[in-house]
Coordinates of C-alpha atoms in Angstrom, one line a residue:
M1 CA -111.9 76.7 64.7
P2 CA -109.5 76.1 61.7
S3 CA -110.7 74.1 58.8
P4 CA -109.5 70.5 58.7
A5 CA -106.6 69.6 56.4
P6 CA -107.6 68.3 53.1
V7 CA -107.6 64.5 52.9
Q8 CA -104.9 63.1 50.6
P9 CA -105.9 60.2 48.4
R10 CA -104.3 57.0 49.6
R11 CA -101.6 55.7 47.3
P12 CA -101.2 51.9 46.9
S13 CA -98.6 50.4 49.1
I14 CA -95.3 49.6 47.4
A15 CA -95.4 46.2 49.2
A16 CA -98.7 45.5 47.5
E17 CA -97.1 45.8 44.0
T18 CA -96.2 42.6 42.4
R19 CA -93.5 43.8 40.0
P20 CA -90.1 42.0 40.4
V21 CA -87.3 43.8 42.3
V22 CA -84.4 44.5 40.1
P23 CA -81.2 44.4 42.2
F24 CA -78.4 46.8 41.5
P25 CA -76.0 45.1 38.9
A26 CA -73.4 43.1 40.8
E27 CA -70.6 44.1 38.5
R28 CA -71.3 47.8 39.3
R29 CA -70.9 47.3 43.1
T30 CA -67.4 48.8 43.0
A31 CA -66.7 48.6 46.7
H32 CA -67.7 44.9 46.8
V33 CA -65.6 44.2 43.6
R34 CA -62.5 45.9 45.2
R35 CA -63.0 44.2 48.6
C36 CA -63.2 40.8 46.9
A37 CA -60.2 41.5 44.7
G38 CA -58.3 42.6 47.8
E39 CA -59.2 39.4 49.7
L40 CA -58.3 37.2 46.8
G41 CA -55.0 39.0 46.4
E42 CA -54.1 38.0 49.9
L43 CA -55.2 34.3 49.6
N44 CA -53.7 31.4 47.8
G45 CA -54.7 27.9 46.7
E46 CA -57.6 26.1 48.3
E47 CA -58.3 29.0 50.7
A48 CA -58.7 31.4 47.7
R49 CA -60.9 28.9 45.9
R50 CA -63.2 28.4 48.9
Y51 CA -63.5 32.2 49.5
W52 CA -64.3 32.8 45.8
Q53 CA -66.8 30.0 45.7
K54 CA -68.5 31.4 48.9
V55 CA -68.7 34.9 47.4
C56 CA -70.2 33.7 44.2
R57 CA -72.7 31.5 45.9
E58 CA -73.8 34.3 48.1
L59 CA -74.3 36.6 45.1
A60 CA -76.3 34.0 43.2
D61 CA -78.5 33.4 46.3
E62 CA -79.0 37.1 46.7
M63 CA -80.0 37.5 43.0
R64 CA -82.5 34.6 43.3
K65 CA -83.9 36.0 46.6
F66 CA -84.8 39.2 44.7
G67 CA -86.6 37.3 42.0
S68 CA -83.9 36.6 39.3
C69 CA -84.2 33.4 37.4
E70 CA -81.3 30.9 37.4
N71 CA -79.9 32.3 34.1
Q72 CA -80.1 35.9 35.3
A73 CA -78.3 35.0 38.6
R74 CA -75.6 33.0 36.6
E75 CA -75.1 36.0 34.3
A76 CA -74.8 38.4 37.2
V77 CA -72.2 36.1 38.8
F78 CA -70.2 35.9 35.6
A79 CA -70.3 39.7 35.1
F80 CA -69.2 40.1 38.8
Q81 CA -66.4 37.6 38.3
D82 CA -65.2 39.5 35.2
E83 CA -65.1 42.8 37.1
V84 CA -63.1 41.2 40.0
Q85 CA -60.7 39.7 37.5
Q86 CA -60.2 43.1 35.9
E87 CA -59.6 44.7 39.3
L88 CA -57.0 42.0 40.2
Q89 CA -55.3 42.8 36.9
R90 CA -55.3 46.5 37.6
K91 CA -53.8 45.9 41.0
H92 CA -51.2 43.7 39.6
A93 CA -50.3 46.2 36.9
A94 CA -50.0 48.9 39.5
G95 CA -47.7 46.6 41.7
G96 CA -50.4 46.2 44.4
V97 CA -50.7 42.5 44.3

């Protein structure tokens, strides 16, 4: 009869850890930045404002859900807004908007 496999020590569950989750920086989510810039480039007026407000609220909610405080969530939204604005400017300069 073969010898039993050695017993591995049990590691603590990741779920049991209480460290905060740090979400990937919103301004580095390139695909999301480009998608939002593309959507905004197609919208005008009130429709564009409502879309942009919805995107920013969803991002802030996501940040808070992952444990960010209000100031961290706000700063993440501002950084994301800056990246989307820069993407819109690049598209405009390239003649894409």
